[in-house]
mmCIF file of C-alpha atoms in Angstrom:
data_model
loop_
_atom_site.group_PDB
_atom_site.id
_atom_site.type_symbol
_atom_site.label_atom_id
_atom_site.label_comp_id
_atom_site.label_asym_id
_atom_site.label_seq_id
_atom_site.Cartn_x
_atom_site.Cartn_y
_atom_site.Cartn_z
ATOM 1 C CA UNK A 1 -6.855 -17.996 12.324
ATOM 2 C CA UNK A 2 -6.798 -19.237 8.704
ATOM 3 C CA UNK A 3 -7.708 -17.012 5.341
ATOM 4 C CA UNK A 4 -9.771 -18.865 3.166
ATOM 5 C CA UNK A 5 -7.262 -19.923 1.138
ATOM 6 C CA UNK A 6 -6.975 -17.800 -2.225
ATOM 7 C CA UNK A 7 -7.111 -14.752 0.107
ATOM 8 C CA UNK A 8 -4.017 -16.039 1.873
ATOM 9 C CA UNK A 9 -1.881 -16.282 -0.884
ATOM 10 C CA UNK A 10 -2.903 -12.559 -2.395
ATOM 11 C CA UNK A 11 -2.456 -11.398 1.091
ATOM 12 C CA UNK A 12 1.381 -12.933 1.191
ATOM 13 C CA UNK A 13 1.441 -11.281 -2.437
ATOM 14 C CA UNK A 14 0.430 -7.747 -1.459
ATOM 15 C CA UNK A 15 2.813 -8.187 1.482
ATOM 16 C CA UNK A 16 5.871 -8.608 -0.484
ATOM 17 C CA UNK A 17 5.551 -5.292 -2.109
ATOM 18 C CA UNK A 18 7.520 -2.456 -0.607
ATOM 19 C CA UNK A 19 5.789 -0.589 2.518
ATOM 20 C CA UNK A 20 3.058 -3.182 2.739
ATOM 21 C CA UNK A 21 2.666 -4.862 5.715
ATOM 22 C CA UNK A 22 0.364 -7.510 7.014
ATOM 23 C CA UNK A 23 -2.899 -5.249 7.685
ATOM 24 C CA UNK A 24 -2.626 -3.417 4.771
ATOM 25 C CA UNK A 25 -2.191 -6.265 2.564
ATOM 26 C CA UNK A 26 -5.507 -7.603 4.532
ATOM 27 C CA UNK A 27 -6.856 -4.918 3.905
ATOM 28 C CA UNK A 28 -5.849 -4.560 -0.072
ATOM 29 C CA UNK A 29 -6.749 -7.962 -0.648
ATOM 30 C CA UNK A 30 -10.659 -7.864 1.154
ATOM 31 C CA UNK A 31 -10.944 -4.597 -1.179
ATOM 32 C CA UNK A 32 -9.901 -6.650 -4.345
ATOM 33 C CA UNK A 33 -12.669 -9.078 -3.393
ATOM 34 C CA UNK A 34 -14.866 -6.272 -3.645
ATOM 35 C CA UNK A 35 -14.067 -4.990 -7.103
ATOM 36 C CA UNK A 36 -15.705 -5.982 -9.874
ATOM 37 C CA UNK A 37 -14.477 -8.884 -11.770
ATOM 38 C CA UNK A 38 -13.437 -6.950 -15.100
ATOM 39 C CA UNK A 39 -11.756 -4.369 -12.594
ATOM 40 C CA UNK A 40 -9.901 -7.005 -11.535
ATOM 41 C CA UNK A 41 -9.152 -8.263 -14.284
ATOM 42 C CA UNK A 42 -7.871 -5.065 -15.907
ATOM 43 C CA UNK A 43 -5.633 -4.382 -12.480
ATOM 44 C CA UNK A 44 -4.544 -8.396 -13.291
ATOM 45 C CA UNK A 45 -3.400 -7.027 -17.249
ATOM 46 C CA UNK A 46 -2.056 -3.913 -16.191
ATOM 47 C CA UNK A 47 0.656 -5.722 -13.909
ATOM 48 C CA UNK A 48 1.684 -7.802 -16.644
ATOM 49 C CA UNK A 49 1.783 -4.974 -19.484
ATOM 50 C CA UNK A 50 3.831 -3.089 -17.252
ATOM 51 C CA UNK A 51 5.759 -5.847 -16.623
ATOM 52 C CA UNK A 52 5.962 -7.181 -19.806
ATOM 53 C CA UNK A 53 6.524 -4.081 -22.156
ATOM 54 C CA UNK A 54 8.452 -1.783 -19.929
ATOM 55 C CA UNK A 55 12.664 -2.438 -19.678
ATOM 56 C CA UNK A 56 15.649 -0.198 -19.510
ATOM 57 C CA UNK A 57 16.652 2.776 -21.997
ATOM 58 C CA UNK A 58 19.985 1.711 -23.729
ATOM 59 C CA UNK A 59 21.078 4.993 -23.561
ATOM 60 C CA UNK A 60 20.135 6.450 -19.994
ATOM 61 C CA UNK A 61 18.720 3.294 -18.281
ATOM 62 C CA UNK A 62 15.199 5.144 -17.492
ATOM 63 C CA UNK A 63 12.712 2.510 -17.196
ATOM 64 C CA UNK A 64 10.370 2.669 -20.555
ATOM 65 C CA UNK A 65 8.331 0.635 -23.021
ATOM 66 C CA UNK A 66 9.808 2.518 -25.424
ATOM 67 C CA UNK A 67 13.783 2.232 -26.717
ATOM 68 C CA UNK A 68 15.618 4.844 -26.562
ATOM 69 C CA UNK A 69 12.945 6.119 -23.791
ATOM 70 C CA UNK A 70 10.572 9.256 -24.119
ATOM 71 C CA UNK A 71 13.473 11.618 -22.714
ATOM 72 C CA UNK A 72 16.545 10.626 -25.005
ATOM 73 C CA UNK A 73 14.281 10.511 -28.309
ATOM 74 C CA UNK A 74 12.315 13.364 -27.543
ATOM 75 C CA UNK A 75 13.817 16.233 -29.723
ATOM 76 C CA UNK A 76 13.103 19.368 -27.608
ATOM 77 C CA UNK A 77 15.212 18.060 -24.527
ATOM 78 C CA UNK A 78 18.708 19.431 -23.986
ATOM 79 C CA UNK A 79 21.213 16.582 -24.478
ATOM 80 C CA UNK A 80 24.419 18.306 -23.585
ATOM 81 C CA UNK A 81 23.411 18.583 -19.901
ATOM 82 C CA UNK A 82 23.218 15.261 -18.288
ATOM 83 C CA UNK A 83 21.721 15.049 -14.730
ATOM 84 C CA UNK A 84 22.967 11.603 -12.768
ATOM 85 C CA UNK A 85 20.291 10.237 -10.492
ATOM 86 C CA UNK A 86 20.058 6.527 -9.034
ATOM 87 C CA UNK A 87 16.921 5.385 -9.766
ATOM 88 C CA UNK A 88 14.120 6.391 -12.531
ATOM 89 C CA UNK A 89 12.316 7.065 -9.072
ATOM 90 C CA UNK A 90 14.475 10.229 -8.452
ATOM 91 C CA UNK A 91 13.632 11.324 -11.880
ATOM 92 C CA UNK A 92 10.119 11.238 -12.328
ATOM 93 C CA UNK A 93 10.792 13.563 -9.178
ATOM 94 C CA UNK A 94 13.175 15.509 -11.016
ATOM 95 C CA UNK A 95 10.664 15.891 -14.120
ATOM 96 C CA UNK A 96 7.999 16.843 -11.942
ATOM 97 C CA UNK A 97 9.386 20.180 -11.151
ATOM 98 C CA UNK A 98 8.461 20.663 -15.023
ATOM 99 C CA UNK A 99 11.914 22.914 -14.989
ATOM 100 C CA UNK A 100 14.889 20.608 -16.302
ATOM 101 C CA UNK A 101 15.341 20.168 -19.890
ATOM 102 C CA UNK A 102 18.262 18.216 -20.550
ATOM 103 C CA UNK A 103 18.308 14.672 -20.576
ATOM 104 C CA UNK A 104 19.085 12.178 -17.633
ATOM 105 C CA UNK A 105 21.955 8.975 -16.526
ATOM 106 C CA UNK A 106 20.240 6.664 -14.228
ATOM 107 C CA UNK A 107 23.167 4.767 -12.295
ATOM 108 C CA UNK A 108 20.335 2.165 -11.001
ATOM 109 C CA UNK A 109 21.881 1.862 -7.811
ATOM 110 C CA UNK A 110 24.558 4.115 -5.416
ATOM 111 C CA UNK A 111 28.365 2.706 -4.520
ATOM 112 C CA UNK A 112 27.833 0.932 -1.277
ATOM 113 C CA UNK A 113 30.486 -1.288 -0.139
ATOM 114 C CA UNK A 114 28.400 -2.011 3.337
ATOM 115 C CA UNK A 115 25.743 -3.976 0.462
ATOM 116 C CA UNK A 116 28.714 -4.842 -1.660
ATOM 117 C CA UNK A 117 28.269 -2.671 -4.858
ATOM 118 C CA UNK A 118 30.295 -1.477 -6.324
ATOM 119 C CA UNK A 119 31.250 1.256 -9.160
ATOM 120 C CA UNK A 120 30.922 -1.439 -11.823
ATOM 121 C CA UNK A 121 28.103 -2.606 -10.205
ATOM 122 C CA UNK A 122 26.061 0.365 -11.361
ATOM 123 C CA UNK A 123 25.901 2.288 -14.914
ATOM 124 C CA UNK A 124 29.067 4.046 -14.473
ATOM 125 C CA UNK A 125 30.929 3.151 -17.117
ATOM 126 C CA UNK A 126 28.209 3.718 -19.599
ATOM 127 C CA UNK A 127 28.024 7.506 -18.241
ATOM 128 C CA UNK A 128 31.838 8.244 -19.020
ATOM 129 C CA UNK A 129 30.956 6.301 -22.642
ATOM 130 C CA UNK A 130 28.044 8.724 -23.000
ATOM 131 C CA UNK A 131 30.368 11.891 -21.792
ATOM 132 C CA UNK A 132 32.835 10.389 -24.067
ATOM 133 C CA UNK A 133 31.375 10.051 -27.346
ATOM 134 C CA UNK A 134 28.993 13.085 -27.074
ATOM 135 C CA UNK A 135 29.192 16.710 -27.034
ATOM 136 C CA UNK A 136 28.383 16.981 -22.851
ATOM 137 C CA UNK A 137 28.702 20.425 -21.228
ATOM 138 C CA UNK A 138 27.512 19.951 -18.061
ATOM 139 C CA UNK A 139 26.936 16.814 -15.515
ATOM 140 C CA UNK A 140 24.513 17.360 -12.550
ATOM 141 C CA UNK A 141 24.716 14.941 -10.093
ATOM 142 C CA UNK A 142 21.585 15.034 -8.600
ATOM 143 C CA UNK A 143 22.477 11.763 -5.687
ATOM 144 C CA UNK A 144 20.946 11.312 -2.229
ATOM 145 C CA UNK A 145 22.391 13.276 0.560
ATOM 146 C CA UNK A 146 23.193 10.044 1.957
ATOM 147 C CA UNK A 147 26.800 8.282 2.594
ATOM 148 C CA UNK A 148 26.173 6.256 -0.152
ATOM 149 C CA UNK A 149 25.126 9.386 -2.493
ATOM 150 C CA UNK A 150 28.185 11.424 -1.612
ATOM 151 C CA UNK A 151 30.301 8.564 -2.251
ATOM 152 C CA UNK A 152 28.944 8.238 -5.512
ATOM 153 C CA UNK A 153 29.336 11.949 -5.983
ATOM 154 C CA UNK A 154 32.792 11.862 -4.861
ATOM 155 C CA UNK A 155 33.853 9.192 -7.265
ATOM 156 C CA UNK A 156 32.030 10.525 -10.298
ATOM 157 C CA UNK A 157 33.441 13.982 -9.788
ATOM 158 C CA UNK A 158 36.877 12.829 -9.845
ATOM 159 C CA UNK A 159 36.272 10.386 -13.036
ATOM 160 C CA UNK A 160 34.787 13.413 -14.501
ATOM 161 C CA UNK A 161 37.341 15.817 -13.980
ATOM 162 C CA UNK A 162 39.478 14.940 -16.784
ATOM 163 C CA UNK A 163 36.581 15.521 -19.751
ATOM 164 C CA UNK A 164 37.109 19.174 -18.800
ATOM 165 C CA UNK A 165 33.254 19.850 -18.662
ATOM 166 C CA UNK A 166 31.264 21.570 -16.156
ATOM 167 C CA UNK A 167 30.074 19.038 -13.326
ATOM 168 C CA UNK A 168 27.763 20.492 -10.771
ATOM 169 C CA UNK A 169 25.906 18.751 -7.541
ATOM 170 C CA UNK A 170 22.184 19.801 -6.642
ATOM 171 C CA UNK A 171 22.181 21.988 -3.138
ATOM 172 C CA UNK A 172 21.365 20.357 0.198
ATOM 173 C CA UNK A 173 20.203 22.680 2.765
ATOM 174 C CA UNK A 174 17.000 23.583 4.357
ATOM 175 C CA UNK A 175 13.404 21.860 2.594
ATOM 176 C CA UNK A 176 11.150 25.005 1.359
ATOM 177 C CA UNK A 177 8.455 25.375 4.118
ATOM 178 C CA UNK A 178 10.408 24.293 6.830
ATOM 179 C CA UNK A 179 11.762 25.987 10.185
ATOM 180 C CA UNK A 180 15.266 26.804 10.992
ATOM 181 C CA UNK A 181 14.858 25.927 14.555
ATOM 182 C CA UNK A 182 13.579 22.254 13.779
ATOM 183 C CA UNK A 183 16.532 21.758 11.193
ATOM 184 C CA UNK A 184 19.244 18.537 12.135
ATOM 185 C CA UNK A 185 22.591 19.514 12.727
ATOM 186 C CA UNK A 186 24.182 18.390 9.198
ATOM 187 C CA UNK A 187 21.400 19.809 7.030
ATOM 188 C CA UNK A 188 21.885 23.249 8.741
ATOM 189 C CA UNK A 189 25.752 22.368 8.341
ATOM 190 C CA UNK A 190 25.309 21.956 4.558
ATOM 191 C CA UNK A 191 23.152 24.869 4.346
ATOM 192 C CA UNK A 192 25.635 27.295 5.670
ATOM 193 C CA UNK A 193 28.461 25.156 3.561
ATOM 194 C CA UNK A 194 26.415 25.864 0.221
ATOM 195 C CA UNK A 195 25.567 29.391 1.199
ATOM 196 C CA UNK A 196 24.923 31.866 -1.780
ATOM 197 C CA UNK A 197 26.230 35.903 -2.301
ATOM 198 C CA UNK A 198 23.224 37.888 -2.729
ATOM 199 C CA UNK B 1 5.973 14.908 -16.252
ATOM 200 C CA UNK B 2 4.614 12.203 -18.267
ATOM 201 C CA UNK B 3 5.273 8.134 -17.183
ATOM 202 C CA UNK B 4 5.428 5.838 -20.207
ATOM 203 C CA UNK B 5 2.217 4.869 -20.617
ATOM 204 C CA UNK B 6 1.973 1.130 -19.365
ATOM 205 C CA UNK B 7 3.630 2.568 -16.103
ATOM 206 C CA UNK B 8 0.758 5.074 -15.739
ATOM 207 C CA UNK B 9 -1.920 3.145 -16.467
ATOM 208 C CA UNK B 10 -0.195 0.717 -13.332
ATOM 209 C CA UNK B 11 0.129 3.315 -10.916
ATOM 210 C CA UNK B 12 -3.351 4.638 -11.322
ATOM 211 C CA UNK B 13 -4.678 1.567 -10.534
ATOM 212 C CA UNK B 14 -2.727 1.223 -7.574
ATOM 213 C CA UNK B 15 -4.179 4.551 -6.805
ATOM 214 C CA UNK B 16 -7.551 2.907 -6.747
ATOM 215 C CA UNK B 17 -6.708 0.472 -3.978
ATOM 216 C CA UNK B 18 -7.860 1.976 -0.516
ATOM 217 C CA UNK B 19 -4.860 3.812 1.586
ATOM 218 C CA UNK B 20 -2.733 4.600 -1.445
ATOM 219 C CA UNK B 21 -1.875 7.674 -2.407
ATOM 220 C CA UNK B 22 -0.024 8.372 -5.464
ATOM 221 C CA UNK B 23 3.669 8.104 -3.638
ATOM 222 C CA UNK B 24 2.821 4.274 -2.480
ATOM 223 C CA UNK B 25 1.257 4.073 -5.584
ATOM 224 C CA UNK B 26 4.417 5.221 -8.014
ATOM 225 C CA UNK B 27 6.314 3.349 -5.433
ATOM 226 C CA UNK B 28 4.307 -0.393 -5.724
ATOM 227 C CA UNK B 29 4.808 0.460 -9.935
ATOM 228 C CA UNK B 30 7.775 0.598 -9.973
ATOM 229 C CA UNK B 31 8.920 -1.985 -7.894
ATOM 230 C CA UNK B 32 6.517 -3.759 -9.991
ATOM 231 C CA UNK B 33 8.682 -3.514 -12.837
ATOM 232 C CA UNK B 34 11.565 -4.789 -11.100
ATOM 233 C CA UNK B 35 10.333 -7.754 -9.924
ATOM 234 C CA UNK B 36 10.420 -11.332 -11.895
ATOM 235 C CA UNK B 37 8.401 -11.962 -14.617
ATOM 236 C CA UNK B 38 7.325 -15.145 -13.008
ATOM 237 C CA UNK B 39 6.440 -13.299 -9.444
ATOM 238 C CA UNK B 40 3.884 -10.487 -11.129
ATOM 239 C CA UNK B 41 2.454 -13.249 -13.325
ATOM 240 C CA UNK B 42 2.085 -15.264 -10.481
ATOM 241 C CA UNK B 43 0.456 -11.893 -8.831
ATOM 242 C CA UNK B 44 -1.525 -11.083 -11.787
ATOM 243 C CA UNK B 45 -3.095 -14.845 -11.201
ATOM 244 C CA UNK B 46 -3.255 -13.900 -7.359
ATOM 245 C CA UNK B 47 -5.745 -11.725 -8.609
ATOM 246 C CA UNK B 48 -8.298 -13.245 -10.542
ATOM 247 C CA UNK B 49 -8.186 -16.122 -8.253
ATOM 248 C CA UNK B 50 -8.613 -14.147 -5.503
ATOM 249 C CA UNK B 51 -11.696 -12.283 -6.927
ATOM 250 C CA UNK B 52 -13.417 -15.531 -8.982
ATOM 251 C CA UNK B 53 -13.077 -18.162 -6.497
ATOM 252 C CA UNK B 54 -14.116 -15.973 -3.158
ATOM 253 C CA UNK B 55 -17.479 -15.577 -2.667
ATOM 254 C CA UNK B 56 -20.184 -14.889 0.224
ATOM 255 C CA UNK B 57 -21.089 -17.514 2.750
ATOM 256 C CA UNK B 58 -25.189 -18.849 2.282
ATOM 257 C CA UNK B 59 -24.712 -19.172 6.201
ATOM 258 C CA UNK B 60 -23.010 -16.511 7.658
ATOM 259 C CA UNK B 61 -21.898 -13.981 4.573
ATOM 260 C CA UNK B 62 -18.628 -14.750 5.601
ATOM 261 C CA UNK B 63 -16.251 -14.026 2.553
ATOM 262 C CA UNK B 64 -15.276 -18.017 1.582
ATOM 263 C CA UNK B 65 -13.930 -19.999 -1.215
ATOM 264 C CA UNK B 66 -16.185 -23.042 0.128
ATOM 265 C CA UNK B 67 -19.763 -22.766 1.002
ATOM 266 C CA UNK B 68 -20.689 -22.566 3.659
ATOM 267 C CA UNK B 69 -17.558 -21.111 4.544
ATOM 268 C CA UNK B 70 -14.462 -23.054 6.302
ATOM 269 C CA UNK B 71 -15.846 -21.435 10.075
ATOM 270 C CA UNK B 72 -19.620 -22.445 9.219
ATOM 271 C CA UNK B 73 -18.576 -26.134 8.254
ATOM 272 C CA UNK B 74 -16.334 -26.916 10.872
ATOM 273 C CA UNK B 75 -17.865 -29.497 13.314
ATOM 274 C CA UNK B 76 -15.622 -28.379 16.260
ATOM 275 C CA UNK B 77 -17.161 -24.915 16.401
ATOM 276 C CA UNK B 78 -20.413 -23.816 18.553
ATOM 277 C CA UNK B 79 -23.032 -23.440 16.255
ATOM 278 C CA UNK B 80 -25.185 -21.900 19.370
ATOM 279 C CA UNK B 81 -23.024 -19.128 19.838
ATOM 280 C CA UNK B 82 -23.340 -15.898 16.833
ATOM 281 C CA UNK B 83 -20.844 -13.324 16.972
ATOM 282 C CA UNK B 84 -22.347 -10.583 14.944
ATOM 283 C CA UNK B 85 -20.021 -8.167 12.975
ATOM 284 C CA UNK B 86 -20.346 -5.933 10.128
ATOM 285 C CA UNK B 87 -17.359 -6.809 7.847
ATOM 286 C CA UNK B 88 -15.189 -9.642 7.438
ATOM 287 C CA UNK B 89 -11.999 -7.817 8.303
ATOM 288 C CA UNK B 90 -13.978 -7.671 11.382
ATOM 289 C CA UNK B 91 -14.513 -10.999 11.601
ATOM 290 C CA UNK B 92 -10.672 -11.507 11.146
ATOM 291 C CA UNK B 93 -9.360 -9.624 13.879
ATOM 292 C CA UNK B 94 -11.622 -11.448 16.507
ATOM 293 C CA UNK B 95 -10.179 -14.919 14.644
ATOM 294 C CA UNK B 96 -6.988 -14.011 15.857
ATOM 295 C CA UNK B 97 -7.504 -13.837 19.019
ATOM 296 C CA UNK B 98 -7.906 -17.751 18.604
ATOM 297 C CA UNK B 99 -10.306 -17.809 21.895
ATOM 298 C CA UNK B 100 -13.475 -17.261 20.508
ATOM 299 C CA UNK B 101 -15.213 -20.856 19.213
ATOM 300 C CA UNK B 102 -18.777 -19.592 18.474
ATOM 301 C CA UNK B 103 -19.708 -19.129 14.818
ATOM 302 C CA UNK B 104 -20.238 -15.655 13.058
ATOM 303 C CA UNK B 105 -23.088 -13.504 11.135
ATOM 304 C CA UNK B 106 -21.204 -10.943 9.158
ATOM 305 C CA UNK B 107 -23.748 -8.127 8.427
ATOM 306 C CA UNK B 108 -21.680 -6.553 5.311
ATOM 307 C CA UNK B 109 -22.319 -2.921 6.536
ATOM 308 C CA UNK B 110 -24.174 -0.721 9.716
ATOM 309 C CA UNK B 111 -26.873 1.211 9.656
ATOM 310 C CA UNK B 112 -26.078 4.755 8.487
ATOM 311 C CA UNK B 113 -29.111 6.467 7.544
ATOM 312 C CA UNK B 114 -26.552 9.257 6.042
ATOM 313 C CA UNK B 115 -25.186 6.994 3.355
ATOM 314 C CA UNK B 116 -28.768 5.861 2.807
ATOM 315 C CA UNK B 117 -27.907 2.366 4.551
ATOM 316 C CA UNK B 118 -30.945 1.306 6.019
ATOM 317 C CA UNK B 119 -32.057 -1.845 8.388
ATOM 318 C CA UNK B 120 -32.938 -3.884 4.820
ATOM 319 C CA UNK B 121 -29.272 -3.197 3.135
ATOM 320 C CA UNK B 122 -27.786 -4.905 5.510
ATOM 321 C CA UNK B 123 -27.780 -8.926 6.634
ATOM 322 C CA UNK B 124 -30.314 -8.746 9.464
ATOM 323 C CA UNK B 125 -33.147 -10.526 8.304
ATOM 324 C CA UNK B 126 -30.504 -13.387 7.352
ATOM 325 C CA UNK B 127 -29.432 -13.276 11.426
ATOM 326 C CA UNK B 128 -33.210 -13.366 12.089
ATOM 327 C CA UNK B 129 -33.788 -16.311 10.397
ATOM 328 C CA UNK B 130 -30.770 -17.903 11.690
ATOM 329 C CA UNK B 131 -31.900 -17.387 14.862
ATOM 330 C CA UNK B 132 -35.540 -18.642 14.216
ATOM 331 C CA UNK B 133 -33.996 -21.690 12.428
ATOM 332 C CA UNK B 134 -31.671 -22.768 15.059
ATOM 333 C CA UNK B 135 -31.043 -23.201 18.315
ATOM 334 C CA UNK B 136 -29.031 -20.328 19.699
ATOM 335 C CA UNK B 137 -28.335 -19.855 23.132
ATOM 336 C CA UNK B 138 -26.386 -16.481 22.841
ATOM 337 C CA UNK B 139 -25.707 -13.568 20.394
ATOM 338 C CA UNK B 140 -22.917 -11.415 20.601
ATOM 339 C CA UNK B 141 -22.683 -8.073 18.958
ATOM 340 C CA UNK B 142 -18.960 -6.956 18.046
ATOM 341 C CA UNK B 143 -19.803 -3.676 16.641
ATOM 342 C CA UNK B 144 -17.737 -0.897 16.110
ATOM 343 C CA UNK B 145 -18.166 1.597 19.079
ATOM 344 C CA UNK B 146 -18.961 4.489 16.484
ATOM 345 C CA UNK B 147 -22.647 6.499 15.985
ATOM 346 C CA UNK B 148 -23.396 3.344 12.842
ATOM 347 C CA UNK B 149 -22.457 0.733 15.221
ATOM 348 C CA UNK B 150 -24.254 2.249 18.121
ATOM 349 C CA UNK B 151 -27.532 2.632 16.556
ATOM 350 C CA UNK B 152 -26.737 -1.117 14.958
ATOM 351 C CA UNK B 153 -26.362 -2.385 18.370
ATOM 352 C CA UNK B 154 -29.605 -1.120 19.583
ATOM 353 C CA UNK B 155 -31.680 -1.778 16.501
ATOM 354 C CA UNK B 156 -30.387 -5.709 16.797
ATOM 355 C CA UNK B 157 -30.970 -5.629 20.332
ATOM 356 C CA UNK B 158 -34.710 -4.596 19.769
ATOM 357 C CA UNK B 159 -35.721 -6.997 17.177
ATOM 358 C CA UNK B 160 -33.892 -10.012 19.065
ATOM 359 C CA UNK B 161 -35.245 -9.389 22.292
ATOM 360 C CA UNK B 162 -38.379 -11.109 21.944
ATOM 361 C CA UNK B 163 -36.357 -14.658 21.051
ATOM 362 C CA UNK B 164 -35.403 -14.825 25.019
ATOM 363 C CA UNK B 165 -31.977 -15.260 24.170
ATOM 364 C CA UNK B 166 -29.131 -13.696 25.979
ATOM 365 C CA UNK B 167 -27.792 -10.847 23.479
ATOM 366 C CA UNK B 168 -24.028 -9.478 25.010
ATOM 367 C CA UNK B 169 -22.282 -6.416 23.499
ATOM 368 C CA UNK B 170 -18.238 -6.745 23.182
ATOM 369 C CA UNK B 171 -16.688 -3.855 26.288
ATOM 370 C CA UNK B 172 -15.734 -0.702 25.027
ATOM 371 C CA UNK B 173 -13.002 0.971 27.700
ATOM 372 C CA UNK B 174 -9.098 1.201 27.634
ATOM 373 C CA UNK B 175 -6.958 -0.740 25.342
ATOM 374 C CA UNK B 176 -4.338 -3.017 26.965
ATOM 375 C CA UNK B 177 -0.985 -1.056 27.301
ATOM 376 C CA UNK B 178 -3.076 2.185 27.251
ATOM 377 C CA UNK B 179 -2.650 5.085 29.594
ATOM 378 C CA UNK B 180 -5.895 6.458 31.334
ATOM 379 C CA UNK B 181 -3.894 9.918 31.253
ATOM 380 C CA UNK B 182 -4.529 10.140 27.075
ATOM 381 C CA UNK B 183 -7.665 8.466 26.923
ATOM 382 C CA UNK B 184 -10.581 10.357 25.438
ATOM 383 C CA UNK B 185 -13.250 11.656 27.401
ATOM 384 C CA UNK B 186 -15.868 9.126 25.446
ATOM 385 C CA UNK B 187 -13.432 6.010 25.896
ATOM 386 C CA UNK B 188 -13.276 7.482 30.041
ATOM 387 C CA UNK B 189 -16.963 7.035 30.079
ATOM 388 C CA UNK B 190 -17.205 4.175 28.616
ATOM 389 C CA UNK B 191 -15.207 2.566 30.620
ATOM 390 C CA UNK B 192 -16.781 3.604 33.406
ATOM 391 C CA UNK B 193 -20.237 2.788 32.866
ATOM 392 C CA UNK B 194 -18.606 -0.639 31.858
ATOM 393 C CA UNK B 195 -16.864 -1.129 35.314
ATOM 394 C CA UNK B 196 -16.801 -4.941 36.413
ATOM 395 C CA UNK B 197 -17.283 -5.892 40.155
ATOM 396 C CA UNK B 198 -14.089 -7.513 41.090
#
């Protein structure tokens, strides 16, 4: 079987994105053929602008087209309270819960010697500058409950110990909704671990 | 939550593209903005290639950047033989199974008198002329085995009778690797009344 040949090639395009596979990127690409042409068009300039205009935060490494991004400038936000995350992904999750109001470190990556990275292969240093040169009270390290995020934890915390500020890790335990009885072993583990006096 | 704005205006038209939801969508963004500059112009291009230089086959309505389309012009396929389907996706999936050598009539929708798609929407009066035109010697309906396809089926079936040609129907039954045990009570009888004398 052969795609007509411009359909091929935005096919292999659509397929290189993350969680597209082949019949999905079929079926992406037959849709796009669809569209109208100034749709497509518009889709075409909106890749690029986002491409084009959008880079890295010099202060908190949040991807955003503007510099420092919409977080650090904006007035209203807290910016003694830092919360770590790994990837601007994990904080448009974070600002979605409309309830944090201090400002944000994204470390763009986790320690994970298994993919060989490294602590100064991800914005560490730049947090302790940050802790360093401004008035910080508290750190939140808001990492994956993964190996790789509790390594990173681990090694921030003790970094951070010495600044003599409050440092404080978001609780793992049971997701809201969900059934004791279906719980995994080391999430029910963590939830007794991180058990709160009423 | 707001995303800088060139990010947003990405996402949502991710968001457009059927089977993404606003996770794939945020997702495909992002990973956008990571890539190369070089790989989301070359993307962006994808695009408007994809959508300018496709069009519809005269022929068969094949999607096609030639006309007629690659299948219609290729001297080693059976012009006698039309498989009829309703989408070119459809079309697709029988290609793959690289046995079929006939040529194709690609309808571009079913009959569904609830989304107002009637007999004339569709490309049957293009198949009937075809098949006044030429000399076919068999027509093969590859229909989807739902209510639009059924009454498709027997609506082609009618109006192709009179040619004295032989008109099959792809078998509807088990898939390969299936177990009869969860088959449907619709698929059971279909297979059934499809039973082949061995």
């Amino acid at each position: 079987m052969e795609y007509t040949k411009p359909l091929a090639k935005l096919i292999e395009y659509f397929q290189k994105l993350p969680s597209i596979g082949p019949k999905t990127a079929q079926r992406l690409a037959l849709h796009v053929v669809k569209m109208s042409e100034n749709e497509v068009k518009n889709f075409a300039q909106a890749l690029i602008e986002a491409k084009t205009t959008i880079s890295y935060c010099d202060v908190c490494f949040n991807m955003s087209s503007t510099n420092p991004c919409e977080i650090c400038s904006n007035s209203s936000r807290n910016k003694n309270i830092i919360c770590v995350v790994a990837e601007t992904k994990d904080l448009i999750a974070i600002e979605k819960t409309n309830e944090y109001f201090g400002v944000y470190h994204v470390l763009q990556g986790l320690i994970s010697p298994i993919d060989g990275i490294g602590p100064d292969d991800i914005r560490i240093k730049e947090l302790l500058f940050r802790v360093n040169q401004n008035n910080v009270s508290e750190i939140i390290l808001a990492l994956n409950p993964s190996v790789e995020g509790e390594a990173t934890s681990l090694y921030l915390t003790k970094l951070l110990k010495p600044f003599n500020i409050k440092i404080s890790r978001i609780a793992f335990g049971l997701p809201m909704g969900s059934e004791l009885e279906y719980a995994d072993e080391m999430t029910l583990l963590k939830a007794l671990e991180g058990r709160i006096e009423l």
